[in-house]
């Protein structure tokens, strides 16, 4: 009896006699014979509890399958189509997979599934796909890798029986059959063998697609033609994890290698590698992966290989802007905090780093700062590993060995550091972690980042999306560090790094040339870096002189102009739009209200600030994390321009942290308001009056509102009439102007 429980004697004299015709094995001939036996009218029927054939003997097909199994290692050496010029081992593999997928359409009640010889050959498909020549061919032929990936995805998409199985696997079989337990009835055996066949085929398709995708360069929208496949993947894994977990512990694939477990894990691995290609992540977001993976990762019975794959998928989705938004909508930060203990309990340090990379991309800066303030040694160790990987990847670039290191692409690491360096607290925390290139030399991170930018600058124009992202992240990290003032530091090591960073502009001519070149190509970040680090050097930064009425001839006719500085996010721009309408509706004066955001060029920002009578900063969370907004605030204060901080109540933490707290001053609070005040008549008038009170105080402009009139030259707060309100007036809690 073989592993399938059959008593068929494959070494019978009849088989030996028939097999003599196969002494010289020929793969295409055997595959062709197999197809001829199985196509056309149904040939294999169930008669009672035995196998019977209508038109032919059971021996020939058994011999065919036995010969295919016996010679499985040579099957890829043959050509299975007429175009020999494009033939290679991978095209032969795809043809064989296609043949078995076509045969699998005949399932239903056919007893072909009960032939042990056929099942044995099908199970060998995975070993054929794992032959070293397959991986070698895919690695050395990018076109072949891409073609193979799409051929297999098209095969899956155009096979209704496999797609139905993916989305309705629970209708085919139950958990006991998947776990390979004995079955009582013959038709249940058909279902069981059918499930095993399908799972084996899916495993081979997933595995080969996975290997092919690793060597494929994807373009934007490449997976948009396969939404049904991605949605089917979600249902397939959802069923596997939830149903299996509800009945028993999810098996460890290293000790339970039945096809069901292997196929599910390979699908997770395939998804992991695909979402690592940031350009195609939107397709997975559209298929519902953000919600699904956050549900899956909370399943207590997960094994380490499943949890690591899911953490990696979350991390890669979070690298995409829309993906991060969807993960936050599903309360991703809370979910990650909930499973933190289970993740950290695992000994795999690489998973710890992946977990905190994902958490960093989703959480607010103040949430991460809270973890840092707890002085958790584990967190410091994780951030140290993150820095080690990033610096090592930078060294790899400097040594011209590529942008990948230890399984990470440089862009993956830098985009996380970019988020951390937005916060002065977190940025300086990282700079305080000392890494040494040898026993005595401490690595200067800022210099390493600058050197790496010089080395890989060509990727900005000639690189792929990940190369471009790596360069942009380096620029943004340097931009964030350029805000830090060495004179404010008490930590000598951090102070030295910041001082050295500034001196690099004078001692690092290549860096100067790179930044100057980027500036000439209208790169606003480079312009701002140069302005921050060398405000005295006109030839580098071309700074605008401190504000005065003679700075620039005004093009604004009204005597007063208000500039609202806001981030470019949709919620902030919506608030700005309502605020502009409220200001215009509740004033009889002629004036201009301008709104700038992250999409506005740096030249336009400086010009508008120079023209403005007063600046209103919409101090939301998004404003705090915007480098453009921080740059505008610095420029405003350097120009001695009057300003007001508008603070939305619902984001009460935004103004009381980091650089915004310094901007507000130690003894002054921002002007508070609620968004609903902009659509409520009484509250809107009060808010507008508060703003105009400050304008009168700061600018001494004659300004009329529907409430009262401010006289030019009047004392701050002096007014002809004043209305009462149910909330405290903000006039006495206006921020101070910090030069």
CSV table of N, CA, C and O in Angstrom, one decimal, residues 21-111:
chain,number,residue,atom,x,y,z
A,21,UNK,N,7.9,0.4,-23.7
A,21,UNK,CA,7.9,1.4,-24.7
A,21,UNK,C,8.4,2.8,-24.3
A,21,UNK,O,8.6,3.7,-25.1
A,22,UNK,N,8.7,2.9,-23.0
A,22,UNK,CA,9.1,4.2,-22.4
A,22,UNK,C,10.6,4.1,-22.0
A,22,UNK,O,11.0,4.9,-21.2
A,23,UNK,N,11.3,3.1,-22.6
A,23,UNK,CA,12.7,3.0,-22.2
A,23,UNK,C,13.5,4.3,-22.4
A,23,UNK,O,14.3,4.7,-21.7
A,24,UNK,N,13.2,4.9,-23.6
A,24,UNK,CA,13.8,6.2,-23.9
A,24,UNK,C,12.8,7.3,-23.6
A,24,UNK,O,11.9,7.5,-24.4
A,25,UNK,N,12.9,7.9,-22.4
A,25,UNK,CA,11.9,8.8,-21.9
A,25,UNK,C,11.9,10.1,-22.8
A,25,UNK,O,13.0,10.7,-23.0
A,26,UNK,N,10.7,10.6,-23.1
A,26,UNK,CA,10.6,11.8,-23.8
A,26,UNK,C,9.4,12.6,-23.2
A,26,UNK,O,8.3,12.2,-23.2
A,27,UNK,N,9.8,13.7,-22.5
A,27,UNK,CA,8.8,14.5,-21.7
A,27,UNK,C,7.6,14.9,-22.5
A,27,UNK,O,6.5,14.6,-22.1
A,28,UNK,N,7.8,15.6,-23.6
A,28,UNK,CA,6.6,16.1,-24.4
A,28,UNK,C,5.7,14.9,-24.8
A,28,UNK,O,4.4,15.0,-24.8
A,29,UNK,N,6.3,13.7,-25.2
A,29,UNK,CA,5.4,12.6,-25.5
A,29,UNK,C,4.6,12.1,-24.4
A,29,UNK,O,3.4,11.8,-24.5
A,30,UNK,N,5.2,12.0,-23.2
A,30,UNK,CA,4.5,11.6,-22.0
A,30,UNK,C,3.4,12.5,-21.6
A,30,UNK,O,2.3,12.1,-21.2
A,31,UNK,N,3.7,13.8,-21.6
A,31,UNK,CA,2.7,14.8,-21.3
A,31,UNK,C,1.6,14.8,-22.3
A,31,UNK,O,0.4,14.9,-21.9
A,32,UNK,N,1.9,14.6,-23.6
A,32,UNK,CA,0.9,14.5,-24.6
A,32,UNK,C,0.0,13.3,-24.4
A,32,UNK,O,-1.2,13.4,-24.6
A,33,UNK,N,0.6,12.1,-24.1
A,33,UNK,CA,-0.2,10.9,-23.8
A,33,UNK,C,-1.1,11.1,-22.6
A,33,UNK,O,-2.3,10.7,-22.7
A,34,UNK,N,-0.6,11.8,-21.6
A,34,UNK,CA,-1.5,12.1,-20.4
A,34,UNK,C,-2.7,12.9,-20.8
A,34,UNK,O,-3.8,12.6,-20.4
A,35,UNK,N,-2.4,14.0,-21.6
A,35,UNK,CA,-3.5,14.8,-22.0
A,35,UNK,C,-4.5,14.1,-22.9
A,35,UNK,O,-5.8,14.2,-22.8
A,36,UNK,N,-4.0,13.2,-23.8
A,36,UNK,CA,-4.9,12.5,-24.7
A,36,UNK,C,-5.8,11.5,-23.9
A,36,UNK,O,-7.0,11.2,-24.3
A,37,UNK,N,-5.3,10.9,-22.9
A,37,UNK,CA,-6.1,10.0,-22.0
A,37,UNK,C,-7.2,10.7,-21.3
A,37,UNK,O,-8.2,10.1,-21.0
A,38,UNK,N,-7.0,12.0,-21.0
A,38,UNK,CA,-7.9,12.6,-20.0
A,38,UNK,C,-8.8,13.6,-20.7
A,38,UNK,O,-9.8,14.0,-20.0
A,39,UNK,N,-8.6,14.0,-21.9
A,39,UNK,CA,-9.5,14.9,-22.5
A,39,UNK,C,-10.6,14.2,-23.3
A,39,UNK,O,-10.5,13.0,-23.6
A,40,UNK,N,-11.6,14.9,-23.7
A,40,UNK,CA,-12.7,14.2,-24.5
A,40,UNK,C,-13.8,13.8,-23.5
A,40,UNK,O,-14.1,14.4,-22.5
A,41,UNK,N,-14.5,12.6,-23.9
A,41,UNK,CA,-15.5,12.1,-23.0
A,41,UNK,C,-14.9,11.6,-21.7
A,41,UNK,O,-13.7,11.2,-21.6
A,42,UNK,N,-15.7,11.7,-20.6
A,42,UNK,CA,-15.2,11.2,-19.3
A,42,UNK,C,-14.9,9.8,-19.4
A,42,UNK,O,-15.7,8.9,-19.8
A,43,UNK,N,-13.7,9.5,-19.0
A,43,UNK,CA,-13.2,8.1,-19.1
A,43,UNK,C,-13.1,7.3,-17.8
A,43,UNK,O,-13.2,6.1,-17.8
A,44,UNK,N,-13.0,8.1,-16.7
A,44,UNK,CA,-12.9,7.4,-15.4
A,44,UNK,C,-14.1,7.6,-14.6
A,44,UNK,O,-14.6,8.7,-14.3
A,45,UNK,N,-14.8,6.5,-14.2
A,45,UNK,CA,-16.0,6.6,-13.5
A,45,UNK,C,-15.9,5.8,-12.2
A,45,UNK,O,-15.1,4.8,-12.1
A,46,UNK,N,-16.7,6.2,-11.2
A,46,UNK,CA,-16.7,5.4,-10.0
A,46,UNK,C,-17.8,4.4,-10.1
A,46,UNK,O,-18.9,4.7,-10.4
A,47,UNK,N,-17.4,3.1,-9.9
A,47,UNK,CA,-18.4,2.0,-9.9
A,47,UNK,C,-18.3,1.3,-8.6
A,47,UNK,O,-17.4,0.6,-8.3
A,48,UNK,N,-19.3,1.6,-7.8
A,48,UNK,CA,-19.3,1.1,-6.4
A,48,UNK,C,-18.1,1.6,-5.7
A,48,UNK,O,-18.0,2.8,-5.5
A,49,UNK,N,-17.3,0.8,-5.1
A,49,UNK,CA,-16.1,1.2,-4.4
A,49,UNK,C,-14.8,0.9,-5.2
A,49,UNK,O,-13.8,0.7,-4.6
A,50,UNK,N,-14.9,0.8,-6.5
A,50,UNK,CA,-13.7,0.5,-7.3
A,50,UNK,C,-13.6,1.4,-8.4
A,50,UNK,O,-14.5,2.2,-8.8
A,51,UNK,N,-12.4,1.4,-9.1
A,51,UNK,CA,-12.1,2.3,-10.2
A,51,UNK,C,-12.4,1.5,-11.5
A,51,UNK,O,-11.9,0.4,-11.6
A,52,UNK,N,-13.1,2.0,-12.4
A,52,UNK,CA,-13.3,1.4,-13.7
A,52,UNK,C,-13.1,2.3,-14.8
A,52,UNK,O,-13.3,3.5,-14.7
A,53,UNK,N,-12.7,1.8,-16.0
A,53,UNK,CA,-12.5,2.7,-17.1
A,53,UNK,C,-13.5,2.3,-18.2
A,53,UNK,O,-13.8,1.2,-18.4
A,54,UNK,N,-14.0,3.4,-18.9
A,54,UNK,CA,-15.0,3.1,-19.9
A,54,UNK,C,-14.3,2.8,-21.3
A,54,UNK,O,-14.8,1.9,-21.9
A,55,UNK,N,-13.3,3.4,-21.6
A,55,UNK,CA,-12.7,3.3,-23.0
A,55,UNK,C,-11.3,2.7,-23.0
A,55,UNK,O,-10.8,2.4,-24.1
A,56,UNK,N,-10.7,2.7,-21.9
A,56,UNK,CA,-9.3,2.2,-21.9
A,56,UNK,C,-8.9,1.5,-20.6
A,56,UNK,O,-9.6,1.5,-19.7
A,57,UNK,N,-7.7,1.0,-20.6
A,57,UNK,CA,-7.3,0.2,-19.4
A,57,UNK,C,-6.6,1.2,-18.5
A,57,UNK,O,-6.1,2.3,-18.8
A,58,UNK,N,-6.6,0.8,-17.2
A,58,UNK,CA,-6.0,1.7,-16.2
A,58,UNK,C,-4.5,1.6,-16.3
A,58,UNK,O,-3.8,2.5,-15.8
A,59,UNK,N,-3.9,0.6,-16.9
A,59,UNK,CA,-2.5,0.4,-16.9
A,59,UNK,C,-1.8,1.5,-17.7
A,59,UNK,O,-0.8,2.1,-17.2
A,60,UNK,N,-2.2,1.9,-18.9
A,60,UNK,CA,-1.4,2.9,-19.7
A,60,UNK,C,-1.3,4.2,-18.9
A,60,UNK,O,-0.2,4.7,-18.9
A,61,UNK,N,-2.3,4.7,-18.3
A,61,UNK,CA,-2.2,6.0,-17.7
A,61,UNK,C,-1.4,5.9,-16.4
A,61,UNK,O,-0.6,6.8,-16.1
A,62,UNK,N,-1.4,4.7,-15.8
A,62,UNK,CA,-0.6,4.5,-14.6
A,62,UNK,C,0.9,4.5,-15.0
A,62,UNK,O,1.8,5.1,-14.4
A,63,UNK,N,1.2,3.8,-16.1
A,63,UNK,CA,2.5,3.8,-16.6
A,63,UNK,C,3.0,5.2,-17.0
A,63,UNK,O,4.2,5.6,-16.7
A,64,UNK,N,2.2,5.9,-17.7
A,64,UNK,CA,2.6,7.3,-18.0
A,64,UNK,C,2.9,8.1,-16.8
A,64,UNK,O,4.0,8.8,-16.8
A,65,UNK,N,2.1,8.1,-15.8
A,65,UNK,CA,2.3,8.8,-14.6
A,65,UNK,C,3.6,8.4,-13.9
A,65,UNK,O,4.4,9.1,-13.3
A,66,UNK,N,3.8,7.0,-13.9
A,66,UNK,CA,5.0,6.5,-13.2
A,66,UNK,C,6.2,6.9,-13.9
A,66,UNK,O,7.3,7.3,-13.3
A,67,UNK,N,6.2,7.0,-15.3
A,67,UNK,CA,7.4,7.4,-16.0
A,67,UNK,C,7.6,8.9,-15.8
A,67,UNK,O,8.8,9.3,-15.7
A,68,UNK,N,6.6,9.7,-15.7
A,68,UNK,CA,6.7,11.1,-15.4
A,68,UNK,C,7.4,11.3,-14.1
A,68,UNK,O,8.2,12.2,-13.9
A,69,UNK,N,6.9,10.5,-13.1
A,69,UNK,CA,7.4,10.7,-11.7
A,69,UNK,C,8.9,10.2,-11.7
A,69,UNK,O,9.7,10.8,-11.0
A,70,UNK,N,9.2,9.1,-12.4
A,70,UNK,CA,10.5,8.6,-12.4
A,70,UNK,C,11.5,9.5,-13.0
A,70,UNK,O,12.7,9.6,-12.6
A,71,UNK,N,11.1,10.3,-14.0
A,71,UNK,CA,12.0,11.2,-14.7
A,71,UNK,C,11.7,12.7,-14.5
A,71,UNK,O,12.0,13.5,-15.3
A,72,UNK,N,11.2,13.0,-13.3
A,72,UNK,CA,10.8,14.3,-13.0
A,72,UNK,C,11.9,15.3,-13.1
A,72,UNK,O,11.7,16.5,-13.5
A,73,UNK,N,13.1,14.9,-12.8
A,73,UNK,CA,14.2,15.8,-12.8
A,73,UNK,C,14.7,16.3,-14.2
A,73,UNK,O,15.4,17.2,-14.4
A,74,UNK,N,14.2,15.5,-15.2
A,74,UNK,CA,14.6,15.8,-16.6
A,74,UNK,C,13.5,16.5,-17.4
A,74,UNK,O,13.7,16.9,-18.5
A,75,UNK,N,12.3,16.7,-16.8
A,75,UNK,CA,11.2,17.2,-17.5
A,75,UNK,C,11.4,18.6,-18.1
A,75,UNK,O,10.9,19.0,-19.1
A,76,UNK,N,12.2,19.4,-17.4
A,76,UNK,CA,12.4,20.8,-17.8
A,76,UNK,C,13.4,20.9,-18.9
A,76,UNK,O,13.7,22.0,-19.4
A,77,UNK,N,14.0,19.8,-19.3
A,77,UNK,CA,15.1,19.8,-20.3
A,77,UNK,C,14.4,19.8,-21.7
A,77,UNK,O,15.1,20.0,-22.7
A,78,UNK,N,13.1,19.5,-21.8
A,78,UNK,CA,12.5,19.4,-23.1
A,78,UNK,C,11.7,20.6,-23.5
A,78,UNK,O,11.4,21.5,-22.7
A,79,UNK,N,11.5,20.8,-24.8
A,79,UNK,CA,10.7,21.9,-25.3
A,79,UNK,C,9.3,21.4,-25.5
A,79,UNK,O,9.1,20.4,-26.2
A,80,UNK,N,8.3,22.2,-25.0
A,80,UNK,CA,6.9,21.8,-25.1
A,80,UNK,C,6.1,22.7,-26.0
A,80,UNK,O,4.9,22.6,-26.1
A,81,UNK,N,6.8,23.5,-26.8
A,81,UNK,CA,6.1,24.3,-27.8
A,81,UNK,C,7.0,24.5,-29.0
A,81,UNK,O,8.2,24.0,-29.0
A,82,UNK,N,6.5,25.1,-30.0
A,82,UNK,CA,7.2,25.2,-31.3
A,82,UNK,C,8.2,26.3,-31.3
A,82,UNK,O,9.1,26.4,-32.2
A,83,UNK,N,8.2,27.3,-30.4
A,83,UNK,CA,9.1,28.4,-30.4
A,83,UNK,C,10.3,28.1,-29.5
A,83,UNK,O,10.4,28.4,-28.3
A,84,UNK,N,11.3,27.4,-30.1
A,84,UNK,CA,12.5,26.9,-29.4
A,84,UNK,C,13.4,28.1,-29.0
A,84,UNK,O,14.2,28.0,-28.1
A,85,UNK,N,13.3,29.2,-29.7
A,85,UNK,CA,14.2,30.3,-29.4
A,85,UNK,C,13.9,30.9,-28.0
A,85,UNK,O,14.9,31.4,-27.4
A,86,UNK,N,12.7,30.9,-27.6
A,86,UNK,CA,12.4,31.4,-26.3
A,86,UNK,C,12.2,30.4,-25.2
A,86,UNK,O,11.9,30.6,-24.1
A,87,UNK,N,12.5,29.1,-25.6
A,87,UNK,CA,12.4,28.0,-24.6
A,87,UNK,C,13.5,28.0,-23.6
A,87,UNK,O,14.7,28.3,-23.9
A,88,UNK,N,13.1,27.9,-22.3
A,88,UNK,CA,14.1,27.6,-21.3
A,88,UNK,C,13.4,26.8,-20.2
A,88,UNK,O,12.2,26.4,-20.4
A,89,UNK,N,14.1,26.4,-19.2
A,89,UNK,CA,13.5,25.5,-18.2
A,89,UNK,C,12.2,26.1,-17.5
A,89,UNK,O,11.3,25.4,-17.1
A,90,UNK,N,12.2,27.5,-17.4
A,90,UNK,CA,11.0,28.1,-16.8
A,90,UNK,C,9.8,28.0,-17.7
A,90,UNK,O,8.7,27.7,-17.2
A,91,UNK,N,10.0,28.2,-19.0
A,91,UNK,CA,8.8,28.1,-19.9
A,91,UNK,C,8.3,26.7,-19.9
A,91,UNK,O,7.1,26.4,-20.0
A,92,UNK,N,9.2,25.7,-19.8
A,92,UNK,CA,8.8,24.3,-19.7
A,92,UNK,C,8.0,24.0,-18.4
A,92,UNK,O,6.9,23.3,-18.5
A,93,UNK,N,8.4,24.6,-17.3
A,93,UNK,CA,7.7,24.5,-16.1
A,93,UNK,C,6.3,25.1,-16.2
A,93,UNK,O,5.3,24.5,-15.7
A,94,UNK,N,6.2,26.3,-16.7
A,94,UNK,CA,4.9,26.9,-16.9
A,94,UNK,C,4.0,26.0,-17.7
A,94,UNK,O,2.8,25.9,-17.4
A,95,UNK,N,4.5,25.4,-18.8
A,95,UNK,CA,3.7,24.6,-19.6
A,95,UNK,C,3.1,23.4,-18.9
A,95,UNK,O,2.0,23.0,-19.0
A,96,UNK,N,4.0,22.8,-18.1
A,96,UNK,CA,3.6,21.6,-17.3
A,96,UNK,C,2.5,22.0,-16.3
A,96,UNK,O,1.5,21.3,-16.1
A,97,UNK,N,2.7,23.1,-15.6
A,97,UNK,CA,1.7,23.6,-14.6
A,97,UNK,C,0.4,23.9,-15.3
A,97,UNK,O,-0.7,23.5,-14.9
A,98,UNK,N,0.5,24.5,-16.5
A,98,UNK,CA,-0.7,24.8,-17.3
A,98,UNK,C,-1.5,23.5,-17.6
A,98,UNK,O,-2.7,23.4,-17.5
A,99,UNK,N,-0.7,22.4,-18.0
A,99,UNK,CA,-1.3,21.2,-18.3
A,99,UNK,C,-2.1,20.6,-17.2
A,99,UNK,O,-3.2,20.1,-17.3
A,100,UNK,N,-1.5,20.6,-16.0
A,100,UNK,CA,-2.1,20.0,-14.8
A,100,UNK,C,-3.3,20.8,-14.4
A,100,UNK,O,-4.3,20.3,-13.9
A,101,UNK,N,-3.2,22.1,-14.5
A,101,UNK,CA,-4.4,23.0,-14.2
A,101,UNK,C,-5.5,22.7,-15.1
A,101,UNK,O,-6.7,22.6,-14.7
A,102,UNK,N,-5.2,22.5,-16.4
A,102,UNK,CA,-6.3,22.1,-17.4
A,102,UNK,C,-6.9,20.7,-17.0
A,102,UNK,O,-8.1,20.6,-17.0
A,103,UNK,N,-6.1,19.8,-16.6
A,103,UNK,CA,-6.6,18.5,-16.2
A,103,UNK,C,-7.4,18.6,-14.9
A,103,UNK,O,-8.4,17.9,-14.8
A,104,UNK,N,-7.1,19.5,-14.0
A,104,UNK,CA,-7.8,19.6,-12.8
A,104,UNK,C,-9.2,20.1,-13.0
A,104,UNK,O,-10.1,20.0,-12.1
A,105,UNK,N,-9.5,20.6,-14.2
A,105,UNK,CA,-10.9,21.0,-14.5
A,105,UNK,C,-11.8,19.8,-14.5
A,105,UNK,O,-13.1,19.9,-14.4
A,106,UNK,N,-11.3,18.6,-14.7
A,106,UNK,CA,-12.1,17.4,-14.9
A,106,UNK,C,-12.5,16.8,-13.5
A,106,UNK,O,-13.0,15.7,-13.5
A,107,UNK,N,-12.2,17.4,-12.4
A,107,UNK,CA,-12.5,16.8,-11.1
A,107,UNK,C,-13.9,16.4,-10.9
A,107,UNK,O,-14.2,15.3,-11.4
A,108,UNK,N,-14.7,17.1,-10.3
A,108,UNK,CA,-16.1,16.8,-10.1
A,108,UNK,C,-16.2,15.4,-9.5
A,108,UNK,O,-15.7,15.1,-8.5
A,109,UNK,N,-16.8,14.4,-10.3
A,109,UNK,CA,-16.9,13.1,-9.8
A,109,UNK,C,-15.9,12.1,-10.4
A,109,UNK,O,-16.0,10.9,-10.2
A,110,UNK,N,-15.0,12.6,-11.2
A,110,UNK,CA,-14.0,11.7,-11.8
A,110,UNK,C,-13.1,11.1,-10.8
A,110,UNK,O,-12.6,11.7,-9.9
A,111,UNK,N,-12.8,9.8,-11.0
A,111,UNK,CA,-12.0,9.0,-10.1
A,111,UNK,C,-10.5,9.1,-10.4
A,111,UNK,O,-9.7,8.4,-9.8
